[in-house]
mmCIF file of C-alpha atoms in Angstrom:
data_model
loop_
_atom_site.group_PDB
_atom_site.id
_atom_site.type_symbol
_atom_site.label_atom_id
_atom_site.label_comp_id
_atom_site.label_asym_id
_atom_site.label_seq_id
_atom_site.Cartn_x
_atom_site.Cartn_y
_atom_site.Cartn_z
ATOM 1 C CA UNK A 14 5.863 16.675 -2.867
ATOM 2 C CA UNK A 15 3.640 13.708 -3.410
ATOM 3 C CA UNK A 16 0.532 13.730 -1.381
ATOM 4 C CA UNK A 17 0.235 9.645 -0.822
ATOM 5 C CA UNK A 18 -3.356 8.284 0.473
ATOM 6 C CA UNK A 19 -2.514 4.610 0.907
ATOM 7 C CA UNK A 20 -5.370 2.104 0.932
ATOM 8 C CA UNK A 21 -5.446 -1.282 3.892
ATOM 9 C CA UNK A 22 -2.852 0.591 5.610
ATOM 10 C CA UNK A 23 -2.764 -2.476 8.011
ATOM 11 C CA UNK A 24 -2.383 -5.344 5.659
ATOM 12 C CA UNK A 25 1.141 -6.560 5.363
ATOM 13 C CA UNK A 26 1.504 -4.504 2.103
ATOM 14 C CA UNK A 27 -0.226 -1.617 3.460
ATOM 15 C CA UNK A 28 2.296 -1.352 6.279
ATOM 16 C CA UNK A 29 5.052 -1.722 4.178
ATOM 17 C CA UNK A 30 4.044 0.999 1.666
ATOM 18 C CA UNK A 31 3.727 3.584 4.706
ATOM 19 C CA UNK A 32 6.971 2.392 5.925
ATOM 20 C CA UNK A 33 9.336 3.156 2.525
ATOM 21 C CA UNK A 34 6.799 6.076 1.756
ATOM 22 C CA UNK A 35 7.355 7.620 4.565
ATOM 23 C CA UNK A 36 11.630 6.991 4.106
ATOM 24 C CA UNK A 37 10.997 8.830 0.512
ATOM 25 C CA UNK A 38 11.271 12.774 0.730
ATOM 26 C CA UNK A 39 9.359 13.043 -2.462
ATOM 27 C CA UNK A 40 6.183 11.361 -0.780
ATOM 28 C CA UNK A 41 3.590 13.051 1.975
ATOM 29 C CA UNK A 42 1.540 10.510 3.511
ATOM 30 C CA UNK A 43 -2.062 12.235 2.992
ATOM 31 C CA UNK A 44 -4.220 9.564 4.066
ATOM 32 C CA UNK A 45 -4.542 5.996 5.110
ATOM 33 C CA UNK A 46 -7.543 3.526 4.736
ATOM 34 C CA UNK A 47 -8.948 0.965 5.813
ATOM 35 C CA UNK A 48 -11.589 -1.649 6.075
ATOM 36 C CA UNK A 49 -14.489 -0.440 8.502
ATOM 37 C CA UNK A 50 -14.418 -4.342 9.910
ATOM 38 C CA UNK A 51 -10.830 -3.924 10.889
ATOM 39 C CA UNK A 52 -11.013 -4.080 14.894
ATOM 40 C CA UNK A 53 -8.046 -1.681 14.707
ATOM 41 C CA UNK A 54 -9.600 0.646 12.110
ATOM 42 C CA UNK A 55 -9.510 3.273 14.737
ATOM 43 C CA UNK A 56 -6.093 3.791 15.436
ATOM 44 C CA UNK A 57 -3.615 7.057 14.628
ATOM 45 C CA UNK A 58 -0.101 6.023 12.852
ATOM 46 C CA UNK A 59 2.266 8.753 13.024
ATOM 47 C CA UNK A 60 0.062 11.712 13.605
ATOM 48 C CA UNK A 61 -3.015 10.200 11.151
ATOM 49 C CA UNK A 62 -6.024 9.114 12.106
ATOM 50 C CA UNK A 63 -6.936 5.712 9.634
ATOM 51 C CA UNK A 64 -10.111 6.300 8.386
ATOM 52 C CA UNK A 65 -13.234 3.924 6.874
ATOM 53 C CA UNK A 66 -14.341 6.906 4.529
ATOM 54 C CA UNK A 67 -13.385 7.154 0.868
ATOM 55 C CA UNK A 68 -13.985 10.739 0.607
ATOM 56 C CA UNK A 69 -11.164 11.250 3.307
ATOM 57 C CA UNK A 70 -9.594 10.650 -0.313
ATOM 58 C CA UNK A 71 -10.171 14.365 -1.040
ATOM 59 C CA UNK A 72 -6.983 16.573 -1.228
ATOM 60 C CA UNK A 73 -4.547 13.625 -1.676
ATOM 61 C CA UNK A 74 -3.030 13.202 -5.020
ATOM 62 C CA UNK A 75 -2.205 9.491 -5.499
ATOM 63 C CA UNK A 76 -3.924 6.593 -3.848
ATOM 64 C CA UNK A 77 -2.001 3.025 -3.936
ATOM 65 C CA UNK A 78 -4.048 0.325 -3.713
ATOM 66 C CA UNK A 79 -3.220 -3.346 -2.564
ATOM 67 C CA UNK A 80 -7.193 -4.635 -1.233
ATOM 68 C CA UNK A 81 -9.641 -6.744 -2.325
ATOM 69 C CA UNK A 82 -11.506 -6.344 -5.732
ATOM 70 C CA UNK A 83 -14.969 -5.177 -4.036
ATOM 71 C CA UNK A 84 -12.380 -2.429 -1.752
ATOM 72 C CA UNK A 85 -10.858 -1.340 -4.990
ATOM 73 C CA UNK A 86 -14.309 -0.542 -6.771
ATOM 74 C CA UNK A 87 -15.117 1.449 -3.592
ATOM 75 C CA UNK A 88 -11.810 3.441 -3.825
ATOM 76 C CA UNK A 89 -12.019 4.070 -7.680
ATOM 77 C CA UNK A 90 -15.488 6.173 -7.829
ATOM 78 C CA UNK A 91 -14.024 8.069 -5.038
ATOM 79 C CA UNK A 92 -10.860 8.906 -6.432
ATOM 80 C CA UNK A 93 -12.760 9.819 -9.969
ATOM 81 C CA UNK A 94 -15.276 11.886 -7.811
ATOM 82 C CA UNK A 95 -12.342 13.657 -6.181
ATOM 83 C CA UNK A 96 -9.628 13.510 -9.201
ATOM 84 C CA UNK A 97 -6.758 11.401 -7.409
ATOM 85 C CA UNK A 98 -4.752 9.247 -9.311
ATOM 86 C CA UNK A 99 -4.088 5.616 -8.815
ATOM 87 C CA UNK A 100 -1.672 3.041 -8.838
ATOM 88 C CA UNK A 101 -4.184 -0.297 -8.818
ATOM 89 C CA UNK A 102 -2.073 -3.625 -7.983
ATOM 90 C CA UNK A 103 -4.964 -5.435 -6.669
ATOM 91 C CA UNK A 104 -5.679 -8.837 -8.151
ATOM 92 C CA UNK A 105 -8.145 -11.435 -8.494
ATOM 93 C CA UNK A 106 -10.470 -8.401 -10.648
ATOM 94 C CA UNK A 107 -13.247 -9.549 -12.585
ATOM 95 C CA UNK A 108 -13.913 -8.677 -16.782
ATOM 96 C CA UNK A 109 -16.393 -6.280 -15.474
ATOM 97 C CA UNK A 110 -14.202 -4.536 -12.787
ATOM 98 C CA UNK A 111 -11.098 -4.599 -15.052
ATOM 99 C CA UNK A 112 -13.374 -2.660 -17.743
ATOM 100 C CA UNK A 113 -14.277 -0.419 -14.752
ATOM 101 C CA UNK A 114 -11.079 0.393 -14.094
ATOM 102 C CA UNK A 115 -10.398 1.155 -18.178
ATOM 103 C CA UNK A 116 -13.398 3.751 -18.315
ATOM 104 C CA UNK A 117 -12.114 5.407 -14.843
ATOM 105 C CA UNK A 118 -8.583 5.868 -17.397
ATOM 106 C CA UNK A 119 -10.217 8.369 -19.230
ATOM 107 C CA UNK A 120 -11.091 10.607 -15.994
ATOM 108 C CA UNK A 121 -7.792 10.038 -13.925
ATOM 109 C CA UNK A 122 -4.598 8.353 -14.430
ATOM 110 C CA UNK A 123 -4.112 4.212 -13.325
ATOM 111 C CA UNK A 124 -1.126 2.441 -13.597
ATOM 112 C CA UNK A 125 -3.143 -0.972 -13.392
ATOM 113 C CA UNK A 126 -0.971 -3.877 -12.786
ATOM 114 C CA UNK A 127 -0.876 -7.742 -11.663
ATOM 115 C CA UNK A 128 2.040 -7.509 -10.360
ATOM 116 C CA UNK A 129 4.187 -4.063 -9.689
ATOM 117 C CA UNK A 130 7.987 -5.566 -9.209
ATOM 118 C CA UNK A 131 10.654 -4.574 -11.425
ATOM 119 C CA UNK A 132 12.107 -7.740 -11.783
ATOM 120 C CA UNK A 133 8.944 -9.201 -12.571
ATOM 121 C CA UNK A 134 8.312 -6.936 -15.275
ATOM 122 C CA UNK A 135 11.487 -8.023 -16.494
ATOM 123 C CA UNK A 136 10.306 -11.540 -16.525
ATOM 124 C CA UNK A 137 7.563 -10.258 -18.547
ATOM 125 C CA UNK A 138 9.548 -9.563 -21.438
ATOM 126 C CA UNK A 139 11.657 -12.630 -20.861
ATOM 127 C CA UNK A 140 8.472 -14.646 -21.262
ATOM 128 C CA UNK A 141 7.381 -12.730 -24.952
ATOM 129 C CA UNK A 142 11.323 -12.911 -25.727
ATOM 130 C CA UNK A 143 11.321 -16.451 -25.127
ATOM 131 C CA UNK A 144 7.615 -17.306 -26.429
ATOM 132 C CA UNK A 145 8.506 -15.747 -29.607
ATOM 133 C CA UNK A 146 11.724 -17.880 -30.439
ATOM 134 C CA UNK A 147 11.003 -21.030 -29.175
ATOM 135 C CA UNK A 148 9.533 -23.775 -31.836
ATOM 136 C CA UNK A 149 6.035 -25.354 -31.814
ATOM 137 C CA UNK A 150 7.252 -28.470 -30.334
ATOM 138 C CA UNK A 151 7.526 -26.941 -27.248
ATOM 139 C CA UNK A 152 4.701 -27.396 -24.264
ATOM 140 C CA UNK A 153 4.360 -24.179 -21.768
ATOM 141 C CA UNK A 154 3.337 -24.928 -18.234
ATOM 142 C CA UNK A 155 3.888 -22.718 -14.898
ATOM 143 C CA UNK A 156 3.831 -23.488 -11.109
ATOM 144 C CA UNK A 157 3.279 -20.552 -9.062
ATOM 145 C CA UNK A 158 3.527 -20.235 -4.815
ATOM 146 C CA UNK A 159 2.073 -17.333 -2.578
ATOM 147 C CA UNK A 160 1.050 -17.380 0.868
ATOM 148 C CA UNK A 161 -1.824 -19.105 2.474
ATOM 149 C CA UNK A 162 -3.936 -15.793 3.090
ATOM 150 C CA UNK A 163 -4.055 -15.471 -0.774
ATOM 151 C CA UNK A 164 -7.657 -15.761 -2.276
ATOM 152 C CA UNK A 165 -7.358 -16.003 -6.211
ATOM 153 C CA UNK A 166 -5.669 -18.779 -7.519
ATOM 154 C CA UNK A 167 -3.765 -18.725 -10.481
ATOM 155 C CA UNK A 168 -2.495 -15.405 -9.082
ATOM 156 C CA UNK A 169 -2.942 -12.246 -11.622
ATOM 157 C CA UNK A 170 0.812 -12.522 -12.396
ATOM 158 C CA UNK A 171 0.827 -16.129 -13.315
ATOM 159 C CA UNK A 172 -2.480 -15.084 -15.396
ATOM 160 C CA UNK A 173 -0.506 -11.935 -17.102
ATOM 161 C CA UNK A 174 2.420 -14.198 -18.016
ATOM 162 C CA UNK A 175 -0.133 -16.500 -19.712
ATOM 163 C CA UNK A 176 -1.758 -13.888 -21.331
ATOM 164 C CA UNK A 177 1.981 -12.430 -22.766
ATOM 165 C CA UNK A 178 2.742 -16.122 -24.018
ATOM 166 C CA UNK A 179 -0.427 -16.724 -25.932
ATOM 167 C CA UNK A 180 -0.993 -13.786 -27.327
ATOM 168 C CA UNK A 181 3.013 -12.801 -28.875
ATOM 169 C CA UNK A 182 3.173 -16.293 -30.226
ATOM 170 C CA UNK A 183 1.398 -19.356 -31.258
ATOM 171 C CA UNK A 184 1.994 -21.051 -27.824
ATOM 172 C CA UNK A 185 -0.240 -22.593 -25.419
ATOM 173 C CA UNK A 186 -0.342 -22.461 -21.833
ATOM 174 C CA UNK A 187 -1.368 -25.980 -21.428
ATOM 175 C CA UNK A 188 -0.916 -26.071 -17.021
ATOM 176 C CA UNK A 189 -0.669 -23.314 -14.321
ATOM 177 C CA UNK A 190 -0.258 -25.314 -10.529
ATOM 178 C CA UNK A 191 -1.095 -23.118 -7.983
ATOM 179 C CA UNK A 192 0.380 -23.622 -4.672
ATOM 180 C CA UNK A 193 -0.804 -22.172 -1.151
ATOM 181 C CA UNK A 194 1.408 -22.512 1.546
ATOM 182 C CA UNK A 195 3.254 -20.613 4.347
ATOM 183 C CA UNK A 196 3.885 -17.656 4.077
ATOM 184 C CA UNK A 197 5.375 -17.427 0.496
ATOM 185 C CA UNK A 198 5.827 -14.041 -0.826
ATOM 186 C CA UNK A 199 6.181 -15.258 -4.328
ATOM 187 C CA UNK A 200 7.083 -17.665 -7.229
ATOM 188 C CA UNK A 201 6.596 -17.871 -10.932
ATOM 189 C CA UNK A 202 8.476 -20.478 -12.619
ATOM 190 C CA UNK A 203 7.761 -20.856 -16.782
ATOM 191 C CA UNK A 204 8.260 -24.151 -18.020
ATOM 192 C CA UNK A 205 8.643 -24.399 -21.751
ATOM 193 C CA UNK A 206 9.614 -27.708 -22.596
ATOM 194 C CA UNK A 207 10.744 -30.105 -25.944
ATOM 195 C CA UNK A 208 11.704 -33.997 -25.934
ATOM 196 C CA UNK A 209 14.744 -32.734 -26.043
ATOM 197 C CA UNK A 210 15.357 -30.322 -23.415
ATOM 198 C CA UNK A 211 13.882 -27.627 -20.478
ATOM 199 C CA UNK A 212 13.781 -24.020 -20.382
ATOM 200 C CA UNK A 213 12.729 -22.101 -17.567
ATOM 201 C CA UNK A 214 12.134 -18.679 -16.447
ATOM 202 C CA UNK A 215 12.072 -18.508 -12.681
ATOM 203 C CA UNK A 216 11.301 -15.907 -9.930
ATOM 204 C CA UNK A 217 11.421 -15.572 -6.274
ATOM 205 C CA UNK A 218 10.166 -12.799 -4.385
ATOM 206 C CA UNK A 219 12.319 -12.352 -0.990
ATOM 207 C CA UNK A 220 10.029 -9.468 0.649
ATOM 208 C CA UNK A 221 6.665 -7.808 -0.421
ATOM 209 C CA UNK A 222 9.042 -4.432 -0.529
ATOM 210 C CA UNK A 223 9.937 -4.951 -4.058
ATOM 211 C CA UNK A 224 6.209 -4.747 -5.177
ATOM 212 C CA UNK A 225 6.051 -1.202 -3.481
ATOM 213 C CA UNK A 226 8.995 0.079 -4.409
ATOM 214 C CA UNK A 227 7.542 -0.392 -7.723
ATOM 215 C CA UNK A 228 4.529 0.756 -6.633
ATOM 216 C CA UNK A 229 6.281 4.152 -5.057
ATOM 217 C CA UNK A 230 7.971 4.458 -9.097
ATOM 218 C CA UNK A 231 4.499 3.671 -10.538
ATOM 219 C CA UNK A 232 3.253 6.868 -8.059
ATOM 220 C CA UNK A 233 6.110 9.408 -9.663
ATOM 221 C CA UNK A 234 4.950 8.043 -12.753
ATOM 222 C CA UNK A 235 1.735 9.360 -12.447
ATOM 223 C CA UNK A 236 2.748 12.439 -11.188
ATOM 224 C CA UNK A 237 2.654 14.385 -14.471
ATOM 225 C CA UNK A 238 -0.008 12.355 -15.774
ATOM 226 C CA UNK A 239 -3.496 13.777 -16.787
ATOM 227 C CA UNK A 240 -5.481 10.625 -17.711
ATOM 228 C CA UNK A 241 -4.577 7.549 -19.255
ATOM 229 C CA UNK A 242 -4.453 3.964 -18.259
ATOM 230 C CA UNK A 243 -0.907 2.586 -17.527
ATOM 231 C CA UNK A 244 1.083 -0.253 -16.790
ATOM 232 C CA UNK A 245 4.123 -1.299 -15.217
ATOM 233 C CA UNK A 246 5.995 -2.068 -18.528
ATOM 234 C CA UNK A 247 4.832 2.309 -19.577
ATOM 235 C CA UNK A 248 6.295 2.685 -16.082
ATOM 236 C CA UNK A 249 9.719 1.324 -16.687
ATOM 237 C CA UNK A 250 10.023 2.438 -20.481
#
């Protein structure tokens, strides 16, 4: 059995990860954190007591992390201090905390991803697939929606797709409109476009519960991992 530590326990994703962890025999919920300025931070869930300390990390074996980049610094030197692997799907990471996150790869295992849906992933491949056989004369743009508690804007999955585009072909990704509004879970739509016609890729995100159910695969993933720095696409084959 999994021993599962799961970091902002309180956040909408947080809750949701305890909630199908929890439903999943091969998990143990080890620990949960949170923020020290969360006026619940005190609280016991289910026979745990959150905690504001990192090194409550100790004895767990995989920590999933949905928080904010400066949280998920924090969380990685205690998790290299106290060996526990980690499935990273925070976003909105600088150069220098992505490289972070690379050195702390040759310590423990990360699966380190923008965005941890399967279907998403599949639209990942789509996007090369597609980038790859479509002619110069066609101009990329995306529009992407989230909620309006998110903070980084392109989101990192509209940024990955970009990323995939320009780098498997000789395409541009000339736009990326970022919308914030509601409470979106979550929209990607790729435009690539000719004088003659449209092609899009699109995806819509019903629930948050399909980023940690690929988060909770990402976790078994690791499970037999030493070190190494992973992503969702290693995860899925």
């Amino acid at each position: 059995m999994i021993k599962l530590a799961i970091s902002g326990c309180l956040g909408r994703m947080g809750q949701r990860i305890m909630a199908l962890g929890a439903a999943d025999h091969d998990f143990h919920i080890s620990c949960l954190l949170e923020s020290p300025n969360h006026p619940q931070a005190d609280q016991t869930i289910n026979g745990i007591k959150i905690t504001t300390a990192p090194d409550a990390l100790r004895g767990s074996d995989i920590l999933i992390e949905f928080t904010t980049p400066e949280a998920t610094m924090t969380h990685l030197a205690a998790c290299r201090q106290h060996r526990v692997k980690m499935v990273i799907g925070t976003t909105g990471l600088s150069p220098e905390q992505r490289a972070t996150i690379t050195s702390a790869a040759r310590t423990i295992p990360i699966v380190f991803s923008s965005n941890m849906s399967i279907g998403v992933n599949i639209v990942f491949k789509l996007a090369e697939m597609l980038a790859q056989a479509a002619p110069s004369n066609y101009e990329v743009r995306m529009v992407e929606a989230h909620h309006i508690h998110k903070k980084d804007a392109p989101s990192g999955t509209a940024k990955t797709i970009a990323e995939i585009i320009e780098n498997s072909s000789n395409h541009k990704v000339t736009d990326i409109q970022a919308i914030r509004e509601g409470e979106i879970v979550g929209d990607h739509k790729i435009i690539f476009e000719s004088g003659e016609d449209v092609i899009t890729i699109d995806h819509h995100a019903k629930s948050r519960d399909i980023f940690v159910k690929g988060a909770l695969v990402a976790a078994k993933f690791l499970a037999a991992k030493k070190t190494g720095l992973f992503n969702m696409q290693d995860v899925l084959g």
